[in-house]
mmCIF file of C-alpha atoms and ligand atoms in Angstrom:
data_model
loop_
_atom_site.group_PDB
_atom_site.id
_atom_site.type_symbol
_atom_site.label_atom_id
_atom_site.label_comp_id
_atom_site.label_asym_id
_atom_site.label_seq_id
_atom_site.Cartn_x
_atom_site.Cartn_y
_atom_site.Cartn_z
ATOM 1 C CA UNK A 1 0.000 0.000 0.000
ATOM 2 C CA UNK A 2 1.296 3.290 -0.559
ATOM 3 C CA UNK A 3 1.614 6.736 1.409
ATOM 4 C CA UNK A 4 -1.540 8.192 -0.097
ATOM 5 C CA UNK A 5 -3.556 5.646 0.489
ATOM 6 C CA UNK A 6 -1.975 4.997 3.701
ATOM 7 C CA UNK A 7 -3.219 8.373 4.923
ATOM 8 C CA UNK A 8 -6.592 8.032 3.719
ATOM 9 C CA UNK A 9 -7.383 5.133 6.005
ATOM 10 C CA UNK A 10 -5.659 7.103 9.148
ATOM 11 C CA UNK A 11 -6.314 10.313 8.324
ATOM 12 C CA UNK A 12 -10.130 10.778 6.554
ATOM 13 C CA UNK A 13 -10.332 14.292 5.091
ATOM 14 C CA UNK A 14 -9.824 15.665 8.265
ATOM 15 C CA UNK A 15 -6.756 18.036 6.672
ATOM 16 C CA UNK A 16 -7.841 18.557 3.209
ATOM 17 C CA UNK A 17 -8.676 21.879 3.515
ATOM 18 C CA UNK A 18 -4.628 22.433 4.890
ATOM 19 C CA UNK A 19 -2.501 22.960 1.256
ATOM 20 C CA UNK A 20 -1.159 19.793 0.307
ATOM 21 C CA UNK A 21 2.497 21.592 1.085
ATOM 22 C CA UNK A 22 1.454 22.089 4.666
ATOM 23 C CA UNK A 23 -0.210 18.657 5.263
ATOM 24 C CA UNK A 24 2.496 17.168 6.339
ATOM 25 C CA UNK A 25 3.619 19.888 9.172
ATOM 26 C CA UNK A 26 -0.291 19.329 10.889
ATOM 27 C CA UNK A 27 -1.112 15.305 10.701
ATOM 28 C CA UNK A 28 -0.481 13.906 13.945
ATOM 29 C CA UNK A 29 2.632 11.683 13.917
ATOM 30 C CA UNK A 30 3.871 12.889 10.360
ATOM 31 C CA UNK A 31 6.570 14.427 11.331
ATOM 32 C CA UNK A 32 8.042 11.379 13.303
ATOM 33 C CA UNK A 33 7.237 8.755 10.475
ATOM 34 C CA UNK A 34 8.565 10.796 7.371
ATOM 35 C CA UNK A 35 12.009 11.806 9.681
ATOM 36 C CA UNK A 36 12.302 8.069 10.030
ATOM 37 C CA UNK A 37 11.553 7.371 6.820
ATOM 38 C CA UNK A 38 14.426 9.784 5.463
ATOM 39 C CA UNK A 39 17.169 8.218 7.780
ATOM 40 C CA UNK A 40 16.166 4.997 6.728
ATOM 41 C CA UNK A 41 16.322 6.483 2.965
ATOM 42 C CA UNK A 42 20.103 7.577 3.870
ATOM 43 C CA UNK A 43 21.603 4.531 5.441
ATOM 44 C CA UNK A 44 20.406 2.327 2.485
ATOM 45 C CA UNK A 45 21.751 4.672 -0.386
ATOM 46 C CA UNK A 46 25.063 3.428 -1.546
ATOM 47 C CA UNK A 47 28.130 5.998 -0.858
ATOM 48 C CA UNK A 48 30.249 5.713 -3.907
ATOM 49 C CA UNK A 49 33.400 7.134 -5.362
ATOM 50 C CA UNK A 50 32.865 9.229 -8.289
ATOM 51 C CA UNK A 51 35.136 7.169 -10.496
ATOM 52 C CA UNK A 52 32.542 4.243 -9.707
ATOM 53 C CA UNK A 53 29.520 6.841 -9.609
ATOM 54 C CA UNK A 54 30.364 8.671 -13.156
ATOM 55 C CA UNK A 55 31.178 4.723 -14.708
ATOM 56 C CA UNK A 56 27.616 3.892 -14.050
ATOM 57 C CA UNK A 57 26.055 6.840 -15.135
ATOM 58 C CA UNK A 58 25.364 8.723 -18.322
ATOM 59 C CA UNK A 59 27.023 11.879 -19.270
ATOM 60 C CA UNK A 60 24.501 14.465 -21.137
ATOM 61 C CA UNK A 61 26.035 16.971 -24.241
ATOM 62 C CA UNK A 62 26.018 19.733 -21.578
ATOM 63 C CA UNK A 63 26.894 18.426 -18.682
ATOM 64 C CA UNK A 64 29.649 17.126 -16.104
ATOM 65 C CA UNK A 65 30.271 15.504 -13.309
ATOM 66 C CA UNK A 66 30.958 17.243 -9.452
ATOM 67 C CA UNK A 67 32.026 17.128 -6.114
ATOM 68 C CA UNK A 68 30.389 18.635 -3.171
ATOM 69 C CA UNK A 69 31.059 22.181 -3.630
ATOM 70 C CA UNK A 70 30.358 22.928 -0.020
ATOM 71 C CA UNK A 71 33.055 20.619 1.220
ATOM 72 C CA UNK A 72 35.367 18.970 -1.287
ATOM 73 C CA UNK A 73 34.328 15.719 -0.381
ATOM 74 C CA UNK A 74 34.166 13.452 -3.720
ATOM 75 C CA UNK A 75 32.207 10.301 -2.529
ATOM 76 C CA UNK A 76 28.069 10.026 -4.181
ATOM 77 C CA UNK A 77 25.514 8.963 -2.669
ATOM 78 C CA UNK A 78 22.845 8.880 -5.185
ATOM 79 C CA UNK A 79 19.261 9.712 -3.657
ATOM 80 C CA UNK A 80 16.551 10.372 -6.271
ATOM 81 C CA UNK A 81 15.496 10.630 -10.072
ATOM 82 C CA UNK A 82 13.099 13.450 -10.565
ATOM 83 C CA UNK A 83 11.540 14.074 -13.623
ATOM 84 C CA UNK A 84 8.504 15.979 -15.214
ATOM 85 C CA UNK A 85 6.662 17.083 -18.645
ATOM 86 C CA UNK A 86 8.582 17.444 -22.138
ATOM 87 C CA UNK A 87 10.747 14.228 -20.944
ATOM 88 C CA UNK A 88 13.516 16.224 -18.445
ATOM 89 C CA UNK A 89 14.966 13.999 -15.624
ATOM 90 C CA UNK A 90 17.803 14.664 -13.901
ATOM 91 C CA UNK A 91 19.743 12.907 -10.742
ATOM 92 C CA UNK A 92 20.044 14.219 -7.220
ATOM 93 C CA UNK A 93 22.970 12.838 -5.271
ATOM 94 C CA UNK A 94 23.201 14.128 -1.268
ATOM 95 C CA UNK A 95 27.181 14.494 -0.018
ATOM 96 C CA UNK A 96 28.217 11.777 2.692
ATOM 97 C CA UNK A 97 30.009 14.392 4.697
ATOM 98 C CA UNK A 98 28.066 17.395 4.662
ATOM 99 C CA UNK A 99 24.557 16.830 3.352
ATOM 100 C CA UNK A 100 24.078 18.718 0.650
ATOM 101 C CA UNK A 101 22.131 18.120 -2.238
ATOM 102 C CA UNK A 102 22.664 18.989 -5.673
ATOM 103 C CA UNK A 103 22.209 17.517 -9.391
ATOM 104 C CA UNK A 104 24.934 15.314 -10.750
ATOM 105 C CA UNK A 105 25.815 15.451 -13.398
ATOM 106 C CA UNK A 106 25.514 18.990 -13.494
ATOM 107 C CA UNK A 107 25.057 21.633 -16.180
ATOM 108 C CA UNK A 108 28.398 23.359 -17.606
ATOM 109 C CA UNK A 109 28.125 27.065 -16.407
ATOM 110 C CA UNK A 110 28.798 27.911 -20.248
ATOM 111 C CA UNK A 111 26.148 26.199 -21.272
ATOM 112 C CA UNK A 112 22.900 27.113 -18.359
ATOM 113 C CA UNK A 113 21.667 29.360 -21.612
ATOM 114 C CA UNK A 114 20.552 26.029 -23.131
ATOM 115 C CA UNK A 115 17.897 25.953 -20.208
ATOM 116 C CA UNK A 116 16.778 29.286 -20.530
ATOM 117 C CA UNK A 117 16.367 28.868 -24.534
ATOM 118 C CA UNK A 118 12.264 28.902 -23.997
ATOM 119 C CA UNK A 119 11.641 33.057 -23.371
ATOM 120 C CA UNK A 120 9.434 34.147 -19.616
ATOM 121 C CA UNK A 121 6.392 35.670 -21.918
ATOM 122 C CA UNK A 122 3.987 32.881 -19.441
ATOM 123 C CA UNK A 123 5.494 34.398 -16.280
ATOM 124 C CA UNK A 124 3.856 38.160 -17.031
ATOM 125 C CA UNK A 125 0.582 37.362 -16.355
ATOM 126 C CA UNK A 126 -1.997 38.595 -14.041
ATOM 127 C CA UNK A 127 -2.352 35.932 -11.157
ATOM 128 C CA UNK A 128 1.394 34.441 -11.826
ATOM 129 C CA UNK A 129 2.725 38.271 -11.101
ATOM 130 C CA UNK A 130 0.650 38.921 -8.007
ATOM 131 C CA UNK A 131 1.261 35.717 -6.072
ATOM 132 C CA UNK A 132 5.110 36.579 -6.959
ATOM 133 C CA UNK A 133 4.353 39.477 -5.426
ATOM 134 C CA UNK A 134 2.615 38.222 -2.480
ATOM 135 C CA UNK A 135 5.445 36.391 -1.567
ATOM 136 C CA UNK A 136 8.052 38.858 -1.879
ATOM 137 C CA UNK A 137 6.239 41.121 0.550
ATOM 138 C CA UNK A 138 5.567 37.923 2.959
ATOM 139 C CA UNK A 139 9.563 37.309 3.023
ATOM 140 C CA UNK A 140 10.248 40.872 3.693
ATOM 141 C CA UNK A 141 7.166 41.164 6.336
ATOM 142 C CA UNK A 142 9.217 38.126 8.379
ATOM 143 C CA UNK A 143 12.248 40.120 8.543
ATOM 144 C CA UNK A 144 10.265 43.113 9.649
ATOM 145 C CA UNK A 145 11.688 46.102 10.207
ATOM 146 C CA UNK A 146 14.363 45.243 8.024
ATOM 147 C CA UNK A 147 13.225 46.328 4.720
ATOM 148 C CA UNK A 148 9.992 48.503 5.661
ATOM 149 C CA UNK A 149 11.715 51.630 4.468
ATOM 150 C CA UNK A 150 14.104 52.137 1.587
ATOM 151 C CA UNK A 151 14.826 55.698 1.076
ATOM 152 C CA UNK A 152 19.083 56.078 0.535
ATOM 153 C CA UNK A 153 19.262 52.395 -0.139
ATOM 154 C CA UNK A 154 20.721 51.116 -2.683
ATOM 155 C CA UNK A 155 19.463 47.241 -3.486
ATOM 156 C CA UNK A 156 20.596 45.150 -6.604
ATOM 157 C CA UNK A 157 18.096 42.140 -7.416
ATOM 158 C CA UNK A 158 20.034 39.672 -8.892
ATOM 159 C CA UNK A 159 18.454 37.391 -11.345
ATOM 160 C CA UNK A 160 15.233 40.597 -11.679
ATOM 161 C CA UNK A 161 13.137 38.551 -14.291
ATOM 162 C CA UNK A 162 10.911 41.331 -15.475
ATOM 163 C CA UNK A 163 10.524 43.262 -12.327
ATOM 164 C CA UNK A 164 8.154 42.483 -10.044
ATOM 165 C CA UNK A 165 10.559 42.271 -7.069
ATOM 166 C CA UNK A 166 11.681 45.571 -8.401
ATOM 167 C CA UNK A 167 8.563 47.249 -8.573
ATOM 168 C CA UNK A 168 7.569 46.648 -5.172
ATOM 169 C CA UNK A 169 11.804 47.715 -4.311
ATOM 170 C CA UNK A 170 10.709 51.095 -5.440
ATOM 171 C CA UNK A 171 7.414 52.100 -4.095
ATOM 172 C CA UNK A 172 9.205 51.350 -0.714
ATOM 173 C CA UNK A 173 11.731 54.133 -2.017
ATOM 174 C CA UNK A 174 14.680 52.008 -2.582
ATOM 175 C CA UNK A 175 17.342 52.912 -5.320
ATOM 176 C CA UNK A 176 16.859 49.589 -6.997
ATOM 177 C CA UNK A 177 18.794 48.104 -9.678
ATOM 178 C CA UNK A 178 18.411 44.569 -11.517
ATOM 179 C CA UNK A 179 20.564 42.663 -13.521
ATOM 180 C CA UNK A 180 19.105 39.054 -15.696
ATOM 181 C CA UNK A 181 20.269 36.732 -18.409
ATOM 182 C CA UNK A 182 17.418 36.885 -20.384
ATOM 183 C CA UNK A 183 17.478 39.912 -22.732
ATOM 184 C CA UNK A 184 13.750 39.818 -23.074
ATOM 185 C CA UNK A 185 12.629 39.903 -19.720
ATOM 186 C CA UNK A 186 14.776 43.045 -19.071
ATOM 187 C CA UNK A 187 12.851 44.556 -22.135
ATOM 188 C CA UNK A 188 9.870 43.741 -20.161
ATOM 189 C CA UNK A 189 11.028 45.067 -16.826
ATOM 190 C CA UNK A 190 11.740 48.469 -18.422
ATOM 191 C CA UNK A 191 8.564 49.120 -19.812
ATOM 192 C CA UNK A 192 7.350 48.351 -16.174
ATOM 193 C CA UNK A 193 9.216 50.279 -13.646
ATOM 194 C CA UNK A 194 9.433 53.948 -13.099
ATOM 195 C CA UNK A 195 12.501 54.971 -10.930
ATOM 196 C CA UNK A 196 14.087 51.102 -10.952
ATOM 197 C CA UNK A 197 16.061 50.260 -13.845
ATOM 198 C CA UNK A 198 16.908 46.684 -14.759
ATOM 199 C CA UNK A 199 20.256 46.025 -17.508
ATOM 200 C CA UNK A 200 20.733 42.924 -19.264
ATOM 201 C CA UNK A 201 23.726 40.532 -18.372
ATOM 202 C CA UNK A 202 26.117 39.675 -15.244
ATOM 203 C CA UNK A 203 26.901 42.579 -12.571
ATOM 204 C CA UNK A 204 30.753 43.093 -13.905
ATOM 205 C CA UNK A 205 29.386 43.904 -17.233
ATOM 206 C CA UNK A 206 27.184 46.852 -16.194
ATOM 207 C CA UNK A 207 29.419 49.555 -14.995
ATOM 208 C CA UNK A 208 26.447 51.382 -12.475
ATOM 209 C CA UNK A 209 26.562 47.797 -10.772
ATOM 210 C CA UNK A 210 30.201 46.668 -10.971
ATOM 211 C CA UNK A 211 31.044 49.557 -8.955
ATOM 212 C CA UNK A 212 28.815 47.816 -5.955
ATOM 213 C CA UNK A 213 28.417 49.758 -2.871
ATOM 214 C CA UNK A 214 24.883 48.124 -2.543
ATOM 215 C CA UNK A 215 23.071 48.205 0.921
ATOM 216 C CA UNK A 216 21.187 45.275 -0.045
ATOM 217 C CA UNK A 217 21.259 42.588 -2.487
ATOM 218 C CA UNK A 218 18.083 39.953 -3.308
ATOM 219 C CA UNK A 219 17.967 36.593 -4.904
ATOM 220 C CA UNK A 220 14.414 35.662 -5.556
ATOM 221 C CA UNK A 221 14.091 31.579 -6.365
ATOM 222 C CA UNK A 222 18.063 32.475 -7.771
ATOM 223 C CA UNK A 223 20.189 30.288 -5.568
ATOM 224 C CA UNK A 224 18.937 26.727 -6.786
ATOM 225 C CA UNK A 225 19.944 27.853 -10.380
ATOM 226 C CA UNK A 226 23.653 28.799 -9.633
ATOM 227 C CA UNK A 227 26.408 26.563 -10.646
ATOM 228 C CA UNK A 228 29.430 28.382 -9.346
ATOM 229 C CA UNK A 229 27.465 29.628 -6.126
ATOM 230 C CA UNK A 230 31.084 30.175 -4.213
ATOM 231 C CA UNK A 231 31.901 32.304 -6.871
ATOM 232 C CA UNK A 232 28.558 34.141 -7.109
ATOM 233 C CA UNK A 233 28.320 34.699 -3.132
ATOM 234 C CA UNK A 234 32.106 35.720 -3.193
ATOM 235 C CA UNK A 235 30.798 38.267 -5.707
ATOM 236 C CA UNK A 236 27.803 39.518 -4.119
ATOM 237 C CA UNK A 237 30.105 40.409 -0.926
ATOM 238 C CA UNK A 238 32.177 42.414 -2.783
ATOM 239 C CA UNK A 239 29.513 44.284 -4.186
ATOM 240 C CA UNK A 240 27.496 45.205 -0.762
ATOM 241 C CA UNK A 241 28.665 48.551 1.019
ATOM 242 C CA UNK A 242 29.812 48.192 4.975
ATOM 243 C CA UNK A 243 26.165 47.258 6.614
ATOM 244 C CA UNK A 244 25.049 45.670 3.607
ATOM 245 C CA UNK A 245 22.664 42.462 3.718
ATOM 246 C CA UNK A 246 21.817 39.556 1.119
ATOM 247 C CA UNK A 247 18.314 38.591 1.237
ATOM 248 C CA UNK A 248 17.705 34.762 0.159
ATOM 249 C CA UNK A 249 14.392 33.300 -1.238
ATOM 250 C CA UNK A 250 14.808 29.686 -2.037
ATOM 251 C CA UNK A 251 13.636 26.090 -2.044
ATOM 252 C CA UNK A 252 14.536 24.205 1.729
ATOM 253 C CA UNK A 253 16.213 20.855 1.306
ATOM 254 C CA UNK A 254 15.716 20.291 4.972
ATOM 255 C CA UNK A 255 12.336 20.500 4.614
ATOM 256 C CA UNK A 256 9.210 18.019 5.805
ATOM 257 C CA UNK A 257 7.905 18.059 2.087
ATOM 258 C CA UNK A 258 10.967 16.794 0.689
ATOM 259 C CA UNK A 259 11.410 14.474 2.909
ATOM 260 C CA UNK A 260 7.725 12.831 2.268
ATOM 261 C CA UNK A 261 7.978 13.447 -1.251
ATOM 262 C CA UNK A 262 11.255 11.935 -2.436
ATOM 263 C CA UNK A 263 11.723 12.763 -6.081
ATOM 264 C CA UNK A 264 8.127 14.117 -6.691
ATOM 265 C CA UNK A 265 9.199 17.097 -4.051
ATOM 266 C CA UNK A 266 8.294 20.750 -5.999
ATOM 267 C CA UNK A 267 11.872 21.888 -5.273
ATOM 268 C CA UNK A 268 13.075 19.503 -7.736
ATOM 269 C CA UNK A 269 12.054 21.463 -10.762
ATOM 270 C CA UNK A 270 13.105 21.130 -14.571
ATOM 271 C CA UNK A 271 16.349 23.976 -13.842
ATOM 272 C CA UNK A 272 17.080 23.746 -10.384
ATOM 273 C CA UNK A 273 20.665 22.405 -9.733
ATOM 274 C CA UNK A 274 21.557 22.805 -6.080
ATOM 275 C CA UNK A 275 19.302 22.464 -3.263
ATOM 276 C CA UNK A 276 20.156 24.144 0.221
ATOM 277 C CA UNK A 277 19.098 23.486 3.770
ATOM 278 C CA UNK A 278 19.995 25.702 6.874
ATOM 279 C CA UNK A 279 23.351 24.063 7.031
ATOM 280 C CA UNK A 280 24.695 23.688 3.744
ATOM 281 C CA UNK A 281 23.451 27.524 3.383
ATOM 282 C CA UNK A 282 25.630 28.883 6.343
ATOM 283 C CA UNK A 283 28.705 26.795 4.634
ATOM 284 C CA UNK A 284 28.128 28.727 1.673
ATOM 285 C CA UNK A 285 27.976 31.997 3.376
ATOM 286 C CA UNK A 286 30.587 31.044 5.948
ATOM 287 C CA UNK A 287 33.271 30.507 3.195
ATOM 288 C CA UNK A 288 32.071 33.326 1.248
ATOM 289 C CA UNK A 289 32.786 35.960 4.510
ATOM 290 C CA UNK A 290 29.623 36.535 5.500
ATOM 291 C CA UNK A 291 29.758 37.325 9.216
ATOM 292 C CA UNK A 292 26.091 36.047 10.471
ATOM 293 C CA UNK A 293 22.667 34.839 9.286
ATOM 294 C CA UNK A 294 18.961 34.507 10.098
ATOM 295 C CA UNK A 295 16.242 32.275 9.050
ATOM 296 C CA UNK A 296 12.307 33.602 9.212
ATOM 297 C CA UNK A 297 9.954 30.297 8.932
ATOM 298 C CA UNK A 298 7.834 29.717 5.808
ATOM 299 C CA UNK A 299 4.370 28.814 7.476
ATOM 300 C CA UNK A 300 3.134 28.754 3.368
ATOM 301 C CA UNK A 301 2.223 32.010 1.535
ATOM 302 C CA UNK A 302 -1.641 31.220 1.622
ATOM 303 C CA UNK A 303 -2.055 30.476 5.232
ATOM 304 C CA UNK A 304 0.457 33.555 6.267
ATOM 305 C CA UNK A 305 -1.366 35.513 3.929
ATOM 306 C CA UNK A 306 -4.818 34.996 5.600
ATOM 307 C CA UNK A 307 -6.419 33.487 2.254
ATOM 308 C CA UNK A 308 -5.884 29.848 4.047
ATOM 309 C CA UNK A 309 -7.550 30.096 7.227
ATOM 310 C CA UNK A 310 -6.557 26.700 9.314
ATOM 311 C CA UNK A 311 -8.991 25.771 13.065
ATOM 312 C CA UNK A 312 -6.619 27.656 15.617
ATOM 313 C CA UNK A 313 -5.510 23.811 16.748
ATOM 314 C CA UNK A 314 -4.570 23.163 13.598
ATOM 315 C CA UNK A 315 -2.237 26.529 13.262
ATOM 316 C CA UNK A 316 -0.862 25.865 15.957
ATOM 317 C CA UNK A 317 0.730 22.824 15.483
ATOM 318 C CA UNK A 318 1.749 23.912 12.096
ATOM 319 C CA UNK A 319 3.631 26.688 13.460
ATOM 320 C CA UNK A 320 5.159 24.024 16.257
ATOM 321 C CA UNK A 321 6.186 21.318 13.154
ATOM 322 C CA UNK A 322 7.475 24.060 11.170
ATOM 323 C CA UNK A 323 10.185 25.494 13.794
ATOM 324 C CA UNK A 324 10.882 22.720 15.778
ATOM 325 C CA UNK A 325 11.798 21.463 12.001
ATOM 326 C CA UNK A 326 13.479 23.055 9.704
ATOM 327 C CA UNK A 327 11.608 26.216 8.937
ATOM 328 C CA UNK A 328 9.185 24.624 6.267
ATOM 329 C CA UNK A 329 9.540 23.818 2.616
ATOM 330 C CA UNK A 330 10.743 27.256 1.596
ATOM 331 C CA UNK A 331 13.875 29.068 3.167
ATOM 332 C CA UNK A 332 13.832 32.841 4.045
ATOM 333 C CA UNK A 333 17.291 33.654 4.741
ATOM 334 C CA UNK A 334 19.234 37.121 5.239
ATOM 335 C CA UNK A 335 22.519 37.345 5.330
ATOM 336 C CA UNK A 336 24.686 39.792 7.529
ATOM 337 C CA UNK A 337 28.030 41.088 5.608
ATOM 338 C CA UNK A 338 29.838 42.097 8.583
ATOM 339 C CA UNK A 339 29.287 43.538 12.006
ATOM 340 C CA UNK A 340 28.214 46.573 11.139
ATOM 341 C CA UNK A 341 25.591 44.549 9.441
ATOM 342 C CA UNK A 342 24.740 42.921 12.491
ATOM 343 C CA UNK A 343 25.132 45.944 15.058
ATOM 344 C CA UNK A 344 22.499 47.564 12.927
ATOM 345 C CA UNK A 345 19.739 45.269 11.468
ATOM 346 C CA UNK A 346 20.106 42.053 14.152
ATOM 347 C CA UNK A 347 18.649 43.489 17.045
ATOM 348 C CA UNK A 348 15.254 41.784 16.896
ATOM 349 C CA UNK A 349 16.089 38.971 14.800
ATOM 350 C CA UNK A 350 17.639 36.052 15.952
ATOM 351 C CA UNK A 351 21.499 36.039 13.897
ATOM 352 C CA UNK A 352 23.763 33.063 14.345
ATOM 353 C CA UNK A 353 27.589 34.303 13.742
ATOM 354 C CA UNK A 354 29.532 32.679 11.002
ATOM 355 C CA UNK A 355 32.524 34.666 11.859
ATOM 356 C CA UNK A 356 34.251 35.672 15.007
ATOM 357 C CA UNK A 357 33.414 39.621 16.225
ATOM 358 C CA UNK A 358 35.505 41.528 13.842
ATOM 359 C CA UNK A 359 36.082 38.659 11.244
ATOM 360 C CA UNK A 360 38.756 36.221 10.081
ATOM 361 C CA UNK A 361 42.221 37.746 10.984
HETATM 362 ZN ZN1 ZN B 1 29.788 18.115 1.187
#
């Protein structure tokens, strides 16, 4: 028998009003069984070397093979298959030292255009835009008072699509800037904003941005797509001013869902190659010289947005599941540059130090 039919017999329909994503977090027991279920997951998957991991595996055109990029280690342990419509499929292997997930083989940086070759034209629409833009103001909202006001601050969204991030960026009176790969969405962003202006390419090609001094950096559903993320993150430091914070929006490896939903998780979509939890994420930022970091919980947009409303029981123990986990199926994290950073934005959040006061010597 499987899962679904599983819960059926001990569950009813007592939680089908909860969103499928948040089921998990609020059926009695869940929590235990899928955690269990995971371990077990991890201690029967094979750890291989990737001489004996690439012979058994097919290379694709644009592709190659890795090792962890968080901590060197070279051994595979090869978890899950995903795949979806128009025939993609790609493999997930999780590091036996540090945990962290990603797609091997990967995609050559030089050739992530040959995902992007399909335009964004689907992604302008009316309901697609606004739920965007619901959850934008639901990340900043749980890192209150962080970004509530923007006037003399400068913020660079990285990876700006058309603009919606950067529309909202400058009615709260930020000086926003965007940068994207896709030439047409940038088109699209500059017929939309007013005082924002988006540019076409990477940050050291687009002189206002190369010279940095940014107070605050975004990366909106970015992070999963990066294949030299060290290098990225290295670069995004360099670009924030003294004080300056990175504000991550991405899928959560560590997360409930993924954990009941193996290979048919939502996180593993068609172009996502590297999935993060709240420890592989601090590894990136650690090594990158980022000097702290804090996590707000993703309850799910609809039921933090009021739209969802859940019996107070039932909210409560979603809210319980979801932090005594970790932090639900998507992960809201900002990132501190230094301790000015910290002195001046961490007071009310809760900010776990990667570096020592004053940084590395
Ligand atoms: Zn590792």
């Amino acid at each position: 028998m499987n899962w679904k039919s599983l819960a059926r017999l001990a569950y009813g329909s007592r939680y089908a009003k909860v969103p499928s994503s948040q089921r998990v977090y609020v059926r009695p027991g869940e929590r235990w069984a899928r955690e269990a279920q995971w371990q077990w997951l991890i201690r029967r998957a094979p750890v291989l070397t990737l001489d004996e991991y690439a012979a058994r595996t097919e290379l694709g055109a644009i592709e190659e093979f890795l090792s962890c990029m968080m901590c060197g280690e070279s051994r595979q342990q090869p978890l899950f298959e995903p795949a979806g419509g128009n025939g993609w499929r790609y493999r997930v292997v999780r590091c036996p030292a540090c945990g962290f997930l990603y797609r091997n083989p990967n995609v050559r940086p030089e050739r992530l255009g040959d995902l992007y070759a399909a335009g964004y034209s689907g992604f302008l629409t009316g309901a697609y835009a606004a739920n965007r833009q619901r959850r934008y103001e639901l990340v900043m909202r749980g890192f209150s008072p962080v970004f509530d006001e923007g006037k003399e601050r400068r913020l660079l969204d990285f990876g700006c699509g058309v603009g919606l991030f950067l529309e909202l960026a400058e009615r709260r009176g930020f000086d926003a800037y965007g940068v994207d790969l896709s030439a047409d969405s940038v088109a699209e962003a500059g017929r939309r904003l007013h005082r924002a202006r988006a540019f076409f390419g990477a940050p050291e090609d687009v002189p206002e941005i190369a010279a940095g001094g940014f107070d605050v950096i975004t990366l909106w559903s970015v992070l999963a797509h990066l294949p030299r993320p060290l290098e990225d993150f290295a670069r995004f430091r360099r670009l924030l001013a003294p004080g300056g914070l990175l504000l991550i929006l991405t899928v959560n490896a560590g997360s409930l869902l993924l954990k009941a939903c193996g290979p048919g998780w939502n996180g593993f979509t068609k172009n996502h190659l590297m999935f993060y939890d709240s420890r592989t994420v601090r590894t990136l930022l650690r090594r990158t010289g980022f000097a702290g970091v804090a996590f707000a919980p993703h309850y799910g947009d609809s039921v933090e947005a009021g739209t969802t409303r859940l019996r107070p029981e039932l909210a409560a123990r979603l809210r319980r599941t979801v932090e005594r986990g970790d932090g639900g199926n998507m992960m809201r994290v900002l990132a501190f540059a230094d301790d000015e950073a910290i002195g001046r934005w961490g007071a009310s959040l809760d900010v776990h130090r990667l570096l020592p006061p004053g940084g590395l010597a």
